[in-house]
PDB file of C-alpha atoms and ligand atoms in Angstrom:
ATOM      1  CA  MET A1051     -84.871 156.856  45.262  1.00  0.00           C
ATOM      2  CA  ALA A1052     -81.701 157.387  46.208  1.00  0.00           C
ATOM      3  CA  LYS A1053     -79.610 157.601  42.908  1.00  0.00           C
ATOM      4  CA  LYS A1054     -77.082 153.889  42.909  1.00  0.00           C
ATOM      5  CA  ASN A1055     -73.577 154.890  44.104  1.00  0.00           C
ATOM      6  CA  GLY A1056     -71.075 152.787  42.453  1.00  0.00           C
ATOM      7  CA  THR A1057     -68.150 153.988  44.163  1.00  0.00           C
ATOM      8  CA  HIS A1058     -65.959 151.298  46.315  1.00  0.00           C
ATOM      9  CA  ALA A1059     -63.147 152.574  48.508  1.00  0.00           C
ATOM     10  CA  LEU A1060     -60.162 150.168  49.496  1.00  0.00           C
ATOM     11  CA  ASP A1061     -57.543 150.239  51.590  1.00  0.00           C
ATOM     12  CA  VAL A1062     -54.016 149.187  49.729  1.00  0.00           C
ATOM     13  CA  THR A1063     -50.888 148.264  52.085  1.00  0.00           C
ATOM     14  CA  VAL A1064     -47.894 150.003  50.795  1.00  0.00           C
ATOM     15  CA  GLN A1065     -44.099 149.332  51.757  1.00  0.00           C
ATOM     16  CA  CYS A1066     -42.627 152.685  51.411  1.00  0.00           C
ATOM     17  CA  PRO A1067     -39.685 152.919  49.042  1.00  0.00           C
ATOM     18  CA  ALA A1068     -37.523 155.198  50.997  1.00  0.00           C
ATOM     19  CA  CYS A1069     -37.754 153.875  54.363  1.00  0.00           C
ATOM     20  CA  HIS A1070     -38.999 150.554  53.593  1.00  0.00           C
ATOM     21  CA  GLU A1071     -41.854 150.763  56.406  1.00  0.00           C
ATOM     22  CA  PHE A1072     -45.585 149.907  55.684  1.00  0.00           C
ATOM     23  CA  GLY A1073     -48.515 151.546  55.860  1.00  0.00           C
ATOM     24  CA  VAL A1074     -52.112 152.024  54.640  1.00  0.00           C
ATOM     25  CA  PHE A1075     -53.060 153.962  51.928  1.00  0.00           C
ATOM     26  CA  PRO A1076     -56.799 154.682  51.461  1.00  0.00           C
ATOM     27  CA  THR A1077     -57.966 154.889  47.971  1.00  0.00           C
ATOM     28  CA  TRP A1078     -61.457 153.804  45.542  1.00  0.00           C
ATOM     29  CA  ASP A1079     -61.350 150.956  42.897  1.00  0.00           C
ATOM     30  CA  VAL A1080     -64.628 152.817  41.565  1.00  0.00           C
ATOM     31  CA  ILE A1081     -65.310 155.934  41.413  1.00  0.00           C
ATOM     32  CA  ASP A1082     -68.939 156.740  40.176  1.00  0.00           C
ATOM     33  CA  THR A1083     -69.679 160.735  40.146  1.00  0.00           C
ATOM     34  CA  VAL A1084     -72.951 160.331  41.759  1.00  0.00           C
ATOM     35  CA  ASP A1085     -70.787 161.335  44.732  1.00  0.00           C
ATOM     36  CA  GLU A1086     -70.154 165.065  43.728  1.00  0.00           C
ATOM     37  CA  LYS A1087     -67.691 165.799  46.385  1.00  0.00           C
ATOM     38  CA  LEU A1088     -65.745 162.786  45.377  1.00  0.00           C
ATOM     39  CA  LYS A1089     -65.887 163.611  41.439  1.00  0.00           C
ATOM     40  CA  GLU A1090     -64.522 167.802  42.229  1.00  0.00           C
ATOM     41  CA  ARG A1091     -61.257 165.613  43.930  1.00  0.00           C
ATOM     42  CA  VAL A1092     -61.077 163.836  40.654  1.00  0.00           C
ATOM     43  CA  HIS A1093     -60.667 167.211  38.848  1.00  0.00           C
ATOM     44  CA  PHE A1094     -59.008 169.128  41.373  1.00  0.00           C
ATOM     45  CA  ASP A1095     -57.330 167.661  44.277  1.00  0.00           C
ATOM     46  CA  GLU A1096     -53.716 167.221  43.174  1.00  0.00           C
ATOM     47  CA  ASP A1097     -52.756 164.965  46.037  1.00  0.00           C
ATOM     48  CA  LEU A1098     -55.587 162.393  45.822  1.00  0.00           C
ATOM     49  CA  PHE A1099     -53.534 159.592  44.528  1.00  0.00           C
ATOM     50  CA  PHE A1100     -50.350 160.702  46.809  1.00  0.00           C
ATOM     51  CA  TYR A1101     -49.681 158.548  49.650  1.00  0.00           C
ATOM     52  CA  THR A1102     -47.535 160.312  52.640  1.00  0.00           C
ATOM     53  CA  CYS A1103     -45.185 157.853  54.441  1.00  0.00           C
ATOM     54  CA  PRO A1104     -45.963 157.856  58.541  1.00  0.00           C
ATOM     55  CA  HIS A1105     -42.597 157.314  59.463  1.00  0.00           C
ATOM     56  CA  CYS A1106     -40.516 159.119  57.096  1.00  0.00           C
ATOM     57  CA  HIS A1107     -43.470 161.461  55.244  1.00  0.00           C
ATOM     58  CA  ALA A1108     -42.210 160.672  51.659  1.00  0.00           C
ATOM     59  CA  LYS A1109     -44.695 161.793  49.502  1.00  0.00           C
ATOM     60  CA  ILE A1110     -45.307 158.913  47.009  1.00  0.00           C
ATOM     61  CA  HIS A1111     -47.274 158.729  43.450  1.00  0.00           C
ATOM     62  CA  MET A1112     -50.003 155.705  43.997  1.00  0.00           C
ATOM     63  CA  GLU A1113     -50.833 153.482  40.667  1.00  0.00           C
ATOM     64  CA  SER A1114     -53.483 151.401  40.817  1.00  0.00           C
ATOM     65  CA  LYS A1115     -56.559 149.943  39.011  1.00  0.00           C
ATOM     66  CA  CYS A1116     -59.644 152.487  38.883  1.00  0.00           C
ATOM     67  CA  LEU A1117     -63.097 152.974  37.332  1.00  0.00           C
ATOM     68  CA  TYR A1118     -64.703 156.212  36.825  1.00  0.00           C
ATOM     69  CA  ILE A1119     -68.237 156.207  36.410  1.00  0.00           C
ATOM     70  CA  ASP A1120     -70.258 159.062  34.684  1.00  0.00           C
ATOM     71  CA  ARG A1121     -74.129 157.775  34.562  1.00  0.00           C
ATOM     72  CA  ASP A1122     -75.372 161.231  33.251  1.00  0.00           C
ATOM     73  CA  LYS A1123     -72.360 161.586  30.865  1.00  0.00           C
ATOM     74  CA  LYS A1124     -72.266 157.666  29.952  1.00  0.00           C
ATOM     75  CA  LEU A1125     -68.564 157.489  30.288  1.00  0.00           C
ATOM     76  CA  LEU A1126     -66.518 154.847  31.644  1.00  0.00           C
ATOM     77  CA  VAL A1127     -62.873 155.410  31.881  1.00  0.00           C
ATOM     78  CA  TRP A1128     -60.152 153.207  33.233  1.00  0.00           C
ATOM     79  CA  HIS A1129     -57.119 154.002  35.103  1.00  0.00           C
ATOM     80  CA  ILE A1130     -55.141 150.888  34.213  1.00  0.00           C
ATOM     81  CA  PRO A1131     -51.527 151.027  35.311  1.00  0.00           C
ATOM     82  CA  ASP A1132     -50.614 147.721  33.510  1.00  0.00           C
ATOM     83  CA  PRO A1133     -49.941 148.524  29.692  1.00  0.00           C
ATOM     84  CA  LYS A1134     -50.821 144.527  28.501  1.00  0.00           C
ATOM     85  CA  GLU A1135     -54.507 144.722  30.532  1.00  0.00           C
ATOM     86  CA  ARG A1136     -57.398 144.507  28.809  1.00  0.00           C
ATOM     87  CA  VAL A1137     -60.883 145.221  29.928  1.00  0.00           C
ATOM     88  CA  SER A1138     -64.154 144.845  28.956  1.00  0.00           C
ATOM     89  CA  SER A1139     -67.543 146.304  29.565  1.00  0.00           C
ATOM     90  CA  GLN A1140     -69.019 142.822  30.354  1.00  0.00           C
ATOM     91  CA  GLU A1141     -66.554 142.862  33.165  1.00  0.00           C
ATOM     92  CA  VAL A1142     -67.692 146.155  34.279  1.00  0.00           C
ATOM     93  CA  GLN A1143     -71.152 144.756  33.863  1.00  0.00           C
ATOM     94  CA  ASP A1144     -70.386 142.168  36.468  1.00  0.00           C
ATOM     95  CA  ALA A1145     -69.048 144.274  38.669  1.00  0.00           C
ATOM     96  CA  LEU A1146     -71.418 146.931  39.065  1.00  0.00           C
ATOM     97  CA  GLY A1147     -74.609 145.159  38.138  1.00  0.00           C
ATOM     98  CA  ALA A1148     -76.101 147.486  36.335  1.00  0.00           C
ATOM     99  CA  PRO A1149     -78.515 147.178  33.331  1.00  0.00           C
ATOM    100  CA  SER A1150     -75.821 147.554  30.183  1.00  0.00           C
ATOM    101  CA  PHE A1151     -72.939 149.969  29.426  1.00  0.00           C
ATOM    102  CA  THR A1152     -73.335 149.162  25.514  1.00  0.00           C
ATOM    103  CA  LYS A1153     -74.271 153.146  25.089  1.00  0.00           C
ATOM    104  CA  TYR A1154     -70.972 154.221  26.931  1.00  0.00           C
ATOM    105  CA  THR A1155     -68.090 155.990  25.817  1.00  0.00           C
ATOM    106  CA  CYS A1156     -65.050 153.641  27.132  1.00  0.00           C
ATOM    107  CA  ARG A1157     -61.384 154.643  27.757  1.00  0.00           C
ATOM    108  CA  ALA A1158     -58.778 153.041  29.299  1.00  0.00           C
ATOM    109  CA  CYS A1159     -55.365 155.295  30.574  1.00  0.00           C
ATOM    110  CA  LEU A1160     -52.082 154.326  31.950  1.00  0.00           C
ATOM    111  CA  THR A1161     -51.248 156.984  34.636  1.00  0.00           C
ATOM    112  CA  TRP A1162     -53.848 158.910  36.999  1.00  0.00           C
ATOM    113  CA  GLY A1163     -52.508 162.154  35.360  1.00  0.00           C
ATOM    114  CA  GLU A1164     -53.825 160.653  31.877  1.00  0.00           C
ATOM    115  CA  TRP A1165     -56.807 159.355  33.560  1.00  0.00           C
ATOM    116  CA  ARG A1166     -57.733 162.927  34.450  1.00  0.00           C
ATOM    117  CA  GLU A1167     -56.891 164.260  31.502  1.00  0.00           C
ATOM    118  CA  LYS A1168     -59.264 162.065  29.634  1.00  0.00           C
ATOM    119  CA  ILE A1169     -62.066 162.690  31.894  1.00  0.00           C
ATOM    120  CA  ILE A1170     -61.622 166.370  30.956  1.00  0.00           C
ATOM    121  CA  GLU A1171     -61.442 165.774  27.583  1.00  0.00           C
ATOM    122  CA  LEU A1172     -64.712 163.183  27.406  1.00  0.00           C
ATOM    123  CA  GLU A1173     -66.452 166.196  29.242  1.00  0.00           C
ATOM    124  CA  SER A1174     -66.452 168.585  26.766  1.00  0.00           C
ATOM    125  CA  SER A1175     -68.312 168.387  23.379  1.00  0.00           C
ATOM    126  CA  TYR A1176     -65.687 167.760  21.394  1.00  0.00           C
ATOM    127  CA  ASP A1177     -63.861 164.512  20.429  1.00  0.00           C
ATOM    128  CA  ASP A1178     -61.593 163.421  22.952  1.00  0.00           C
ATOM    129  CA  ARG A1179     -59.440 161.758  19.820  1.00  0.00           C
ATOM    130  CA  LEU A1180     -59.048 164.783  18.187  1.00  0.00           C
ATOM    131  CA  TYR A1181     -57.912 166.570  21.160  1.00  0.00           C
ATOM    132  CA  GLU A1182     -54.833 163.742  21.294  1.00  0.00           C
ATOM    133  CA  ILE A1183     -54.316 164.857  17.878  1.00  0.00           C
ATOM    134  CA  ILE A1184     -54.103 168.414  18.422  1.00  0.00           C
ATOM    135  CA  LYS A1185     -51.953 167.733  21.673  1.00  0.00           C
ATOM    136  CA  TYR A1186     -49.523 165.769  19.713  1.00  0.00           C
ATOM    137  CA  GLY A1187     -49.300 167.747  16.451  1.00  0.00           C
ATOM    138  CA  ALA A1188     -48.343 170.782  18.922  1.00  0.00           C
ATOM    139  CA  TYR A1189     -45.744 169.299  20.343  1.00  0.00           C
ATOM    140  CA  GLN A1190     -44.417 169.074  17.374  1.00  0.00           C
ATOM    141  CA  LEU A1191     -43.219 172.521  16.934  1.00  0.00           C
ATOM    142  CA  LEU A1192     -41.605 172.440  19.599  1.00  0.00           C
ATOM    143  CA  SER A1193     -37.698 173.097  18.958  1.00  0.00           C
ATOM    144  CA  GLU A1194     -35.269 170.473  20.471  1.00  0.00           C
ATOM    145  CA  ASP A1195     -34.617 173.074  23.044  1.00  0.00           C
ATOM    146  CA  GLY A1196     -38.214 173.702  24.071  1.00  0.00           C
ATOM    147  CA  LYS A1197     -39.082 169.862  24.043  1.00  0.00           C
ATOM    148  CA  GLU A1198     -36.210 169.302  26.431  1.00  0.00           C
ATOM    149  CA  ARG A1199     -37.158 172.287  28.646  1.00  0.00           C
ATOM    150  CA  LEU A1200     -40.886 171.059  28.492  1.00  0.00           C
ATOM    151  CA  PRO A1201     -40.838 167.766  29.184  1.00  0.00           C
ATOM    152  CA  LEU A1202     -43.191 165.550  27.091  1.00  0.00           C
ATOM    153  CA  GLU A1203     -44.411 163.375  30.523  1.00  0.00           C
ATOM    154  CA  ALA A1204     -45.874 166.818  32.278  1.00  0.00           C
ATOM    155  CA  TYR A1205     -47.388 168.144  28.940  1.00  0.00           C
ATOM    156  CA  HIS A1206     -51.131 167.860  29.226  1.00  0.00           C
ATOM    157  CA  ILE A1207     -54.522 169.051  28.115  1.00  0.00           C
ATOM    158  CA  ASP A1208     -56.593 170.969  31.366  1.00  0.00           C
ATOM    159  CA  TYR A1209     -58.855 173.662  31.890  1.00  0.00           C
ATOM    160  CA  ALA A1210     -57.707 176.843  30.181  1.00  0.00           C
ATOM    161  CA  ASP A1211     -58.888 179.032  33.112  1.00  0.00           C
ATOM    162  CA  ASP A1212     -60.742 179.281  36.370  1.00  0.00           C
ATOM    163  CA  SER A1213     -64.001 179.125  35.024  1.00  0.00           C
ATOM    164  CA  HIS A1214     -63.591 175.165  34.573  1.00  0.00           C
ATOM    165  CA  ASP A1215     -65.957 175.684  31.556  1.00  0.00           C
ATOM    166  CA  ALA A1216     -65.924 171.994  29.822  1.00  0.00           C
ATOM    167  CA  ASP A1217     -65.477 173.405  26.413  1.00  0.00           C
ATOM    168  CA  LYS A1218     -62.430 176.093  26.979  1.00  0.00           C
ATOM    169  CA  LEU A1219     -59.205 173.552  27.266  1.00  0.00           C
ATOM    170  CA  ALA A1220     -55.729 174.432  27.310  1.00  0.00           C
ATOM    171  CA  LEU A1221     -52.470 172.883  26.108  1.00  0.00           C
ATOM    172  CA  VAL A1222     -50.265 172.989  29.033  1.00  0.00           C
ATOM    173  CA  PHE A1223     -46.611 173.037  28.997  1.00  0.00           C
ATOM    174  CA  MET A1224     -44.847 172.483  32.552  1.00  0.00           C
ATOM    175  CA  GLN A1225     -41.483 173.775  33.040  1.00  0.00           C
ATOM    176  CA  LYS A1226     -38.995 171.340  34.099  1.00  0.00           C
ATOM    177  CA  ASP A1227     -37.391 172.075  36.935  1.00  0.00           C
ATOM    178  CA  ALA A1228     -39.568 174.726  38.051  1.00  0.00           C
ATOM    179  CA  LYS A1229     -42.381 173.333  39.949  1.00  0.00           C
ATOM    180  CA  GLY A1230     -45.630 174.800  39.233  1.00  0.00           C
ATOM    181  CA  MET A1231     -44.340 176.909  36.059  1.00  0.00           C
ATOM    182  CA  ALA A1232     -46.368 176.417  33.191  1.00  0.00           C
ATOM    183  CA  TYR A1233     -47.524 177.891  29.659  1.00  0.00           C
ATOM    184  CA  VAL A1234     -51.215 177.533  29.284  1.00  0.00           C
ATOM    185  CA  TYR A1235     -52.187 177.910  25.270  1.00  0.00           C
ATOM    186  CA  PRO A1236     -55.754 177.739  25.111  1.00  0.00           C
ATOM    187  CA  ILE A1237     -57.295 175.867  22.003  1.00  0.00           C
ATOM    188  CA  THR A1238     -58.990 177.844  19.978  1.00  0.00           C
ATOM    189  CA  ASP A1239     -62.390 177.169  18.111  1.00  0.00           C
ATOM    190  CA  ARG A1240     -61.291 177.649  14.733  1.00  0.00           C
ATOM    191  CA  LEU A1241     -58.257 175.034  15.518  1.00  0.00           C
ATOM    192  CA  LYS A1242     -60.401 172.773  16.673  1.00  0.00           C
ATOM    193  CA  GLU A1243     -63.076 173.112  13.075  1.00  0.00           C
ATOM    194  CA  VAL A1244     -60.085 172.578  11.212  1.00  0.00           C
ATOM    195  CA  THR A1245     -58.748 169.925  13.142  1.00  0.00           C
ATOM    196  CA  GLN A1246     -61.748 168.022  12.873  1.00  0.00           C
ATOM    197  CA  ASP A1247     -62.476 168.796   9.388  1.00  0.00           C
ATOM    198  CA  ILE A1248     -59.102 167.051   8.359  1.00  0.00           C
ATOM    199  CA  PHE A1249     -58.794 164.378  10.600  1.00  0.00           C
ATOM    200  CA  LEU A1250     -62.261 162.814  11.817  1.00  0.00           C
ATOM    201  CA  PRO A1251     -63.290 161.152   8.411  1.00  0.00           C
ATOM    202  CA  ILE A1252     -59.808 159.281   8.834  1.00  0.00           C
ATOM    203  CA  VAL A1253     -60.515 158.651  12.784  1.00  0.00           C
ATOM    204  CA  GLU A1254     -63.550 157.341  11.957  1.00  0.00           C
ATOM    205  CA  GLN A1255     -62.710 155.383   9.014  1.00  0.00           C
ATOM    206  CA  ILE A1256     -59.864 153.522  10.279  1.00  0.00           C
ATOM    207  CA  ALA A1257     -60.164 154.130  14.392  1.00  0.00           C
ATOM    208  CA  ASP A1258     -63.169 152.246  14.732  1.00  0.00           C
ATOM    209  CA  ALA A1259     -64.891 155.256  15.853  1.00  0.00           C
ATOM    210  CA  ASN A1260     -68.524 154.782  17.055  1.00  0.00           C
ATOM    211  CA  ARG A1261     -67.761 151.238  18.191  1.00  0.00           C
ATOM    212  CA  LYS A1262     -68.916 151.910  22.122  1.00  0.00           C
ATOM    213  CA  ALA A1263     -68.655 149.580  24.787  1.00  0.00           C
ATOM    214  CA  GLN A1264     -64.896 149.041  23.884  1.00  0.00           C
ATOM    215  CA  PHE A1265     -61.938 150.290  26.442  1.00  0.00           C
ATOM    216  CA  ASP A1266     -59.675 151.817  24.085  1.00  0.00           C
ATOM    217  CA  ARG A1267     -56.381 154.132  24.892  1.00  0.00           C
ATOM    218  CA  PHE A1268     -56.296 157.251  22.546  1.00  0.00           C
ATOM    219  CA  SER A1269     -53.762 158.664  24.118  1.00  0.00           C
ATOM    220  CA  TYR A1270     -50.444 160.703  23.016  1.00  0.00           C
ATOM    221  CA  SER A1271     -49.046 158.090  21.708  1.00  0.00           C
ATOM    222  CA  TRP A1272     -52.220 156.314  19.800  1.00  0.00           C
ATOM    223  CA  ALA A1273     -52.582 160.033  17.810  1.00  0.00           C
ATOM    224  CA  LYS A1274     -48.604 159.795  17.210  1.00  0.00           C
ATOM    225  CA  GLN A1275     -48.800 156.772  15.697  1.00  0.00           C
ATOM    226  CA  PHE A1276     -52.607 157.913  13.926  1.00  0.00           C
ATOM    227  CA  VAL A1277     -50.670 160.752  12.560  1.00  0.00           C
ATOM    228  CA  THR A1278     -47.373 158.900  11.351  1.00  0.00           C
ATOM    229  CA  TYR A1279     -49.827 156.276   9.255  1.00  0.00           C
ATOM    230  CA  VAL A1280     -51.857 159.586   7.902  1.00  0.00           C
ATOM    231  CA  ILE A1281     -49.010 160.961   6.477  1.00  0.00           C
ATOM    232  CA  LYS A1282     -47.470 157.835   5.192  1.00  0.00           C
ATOM    233  CA  ALA A1283     -50.795 156.907   3.428  1.00  0.00           C
ATOM    234  CA  ALA A1284     -51.402 160.716   2.251  1.00  0.00           C
ATOM    235  CA  GLU A1285     -47.624 159.952   0.338  1.00  0.00           C
ATOM    236  CA  GLU A1286     -48.954 156.868  -1.302  1.00  0.00           C
ATOM    237  CA  ASP A1287     -52.046 158.351  -2.236  1.00  0.00           C
ATOM    238  CA  LYS A1288     -52.123 159.799  -5.600  1.00  0.00           C
ATOM    239  CA  ASN A1289     -53.805 162.893  -4.168  1.00  0.00           C
ATOM    240  CA  ARG A1290     -50.526 163.188  -2.284  1.00  0.00           C
ATOM    241  CA  GLU A1291     -50.433 166.872  -3.102  1.00  0.00           C
ATOM    242  CA  THR A1292     -53.767 167.817  -2.106  1.00  0.00           C
ATOM    243  CA  PHE A1293     -53.606 165.909   1.602  1.00  0.00           C
ATOM    244  CA  GLY A1294     -49.613 167.151   1.943  1.00  0.00           C
ATOM    245  CA  ASN A1295     -51.462 170.876   1.569  1.00  0.00           C
ATOM    246  CA  LEU A1296     -53.865 169.931   4.218  1.00  0.00           C
ATOM    247  CA  ILE A1297     -51.813 168.883   6.354  1.00  0.00           C
ATOM    248  CA  GLY A1298     -49.368 171.887   6.040  1.00  0.00           C
ATOM    249  CA  PHE A1299     -51.998 173.652   6.574  1.00  0.00           C
ATOM    250  CA  TRP A1300     -52.730 172.336   9.902  1.00  0.00           C
ATOM    251  CA  VAL A1301     -49.977 172.282  11.145  1.00  0.00           C
ATOM    252  CA  LYS A1302     -49.855 176.381  10.041  1.00  0.00           C
ATOM    253  CA  THR A1303     -53.019 176.652  11.761  1.00  0.00           C
ATOM    254  CA  ILE A1304     -51.764 175.169  14.829  1.00  0.00           C
ATOM    255  CA  GLY A1305     -48.386 177.612  14.487  1.00  0.00           C
ATOM    256  CA  ASP A1306     -50.749 180.794  14.486  1.00  0.00           C
ATOM    257  CA  GLU A1307     -53.687 179.199  16.869  1.00  0.00           C
ATOM    258  CA  ILE A1308     -51.618 178.191  19.532  1.00  0.00           C
ATOM    259  CA  PHE A1309     -47.902 179.824  19.576  1.00  0.00           C
ATOM    260  CA  ARG A1310     -49.271 182.989  17.833  1.00  0.00           C
ATOM    261  CA  GLN A1311     -46.487 182.995  15.056  1.00  0.00           C
ATOM    262  CA  GLU A1312     -45.584 181.640  11.749  1.00  0.00           C
ATOM    263  CA  VAL A1313     -44.774 178.650  11.142  1.00  0.00           C
ATOM    264  CA  LYS A1314     -41.793 177.756   8.175  1.00  0.00           C
TER     265      LYS A1314
HETATM  266 ZN1   ZN B1854     -41.213 155.707  54.651  1.00  0.00          ZN
END
């Protein structure tokens, strides 16, 4: 029996912002990884969500709602460009008629970039929320000049090398105004362990961790709020010295493991 394929294509009418002519952009609102070629394209085709105007040839980045389903890994990842929009697994179930998605890990993302990054994080054996915490922490170690040169908008998690090993991911800092120029820093096992030891118990405690079938946005901005909250709570705690030391140790580990340098 053929596997059920929930992939759903649609044509979106686009008005070109450059020349104002209309055109059609063929895209998808559901991508099911049963369709292996399409899965490949989500991971590696950088032009997948670009519309090229047939009139003036302007290249436009499209943002429209799309659900990624991986039935083997039990993942549902929504790209939902509207930050206010909420979705539930019931809505997915109604649309797809599948028996149940309650055992799935569900995430929502604001942009195509975040969406692809989240899919890569979820395919690894490490917690995606901890990846976001590492990503946030490492960016804080850049100087003001570094932040200017390596803008946050283009900073992301990706495969560390061409082996595309799901457990070998890296922090990628793209250079501003230098197309394709990037610094790639592999995320080491030691940094993953230290981050997990320090933060996972708290993530599980306050982020309602094992709640499946809820579409949460565990993004860089979530990690920022989370780490800020944790540091504030630690300052108010009577054991603050202990926890402050742990955070200090974590920051030092990022410096050692990612940037290979002393952090003062
Ligand atoms: Zn145009």
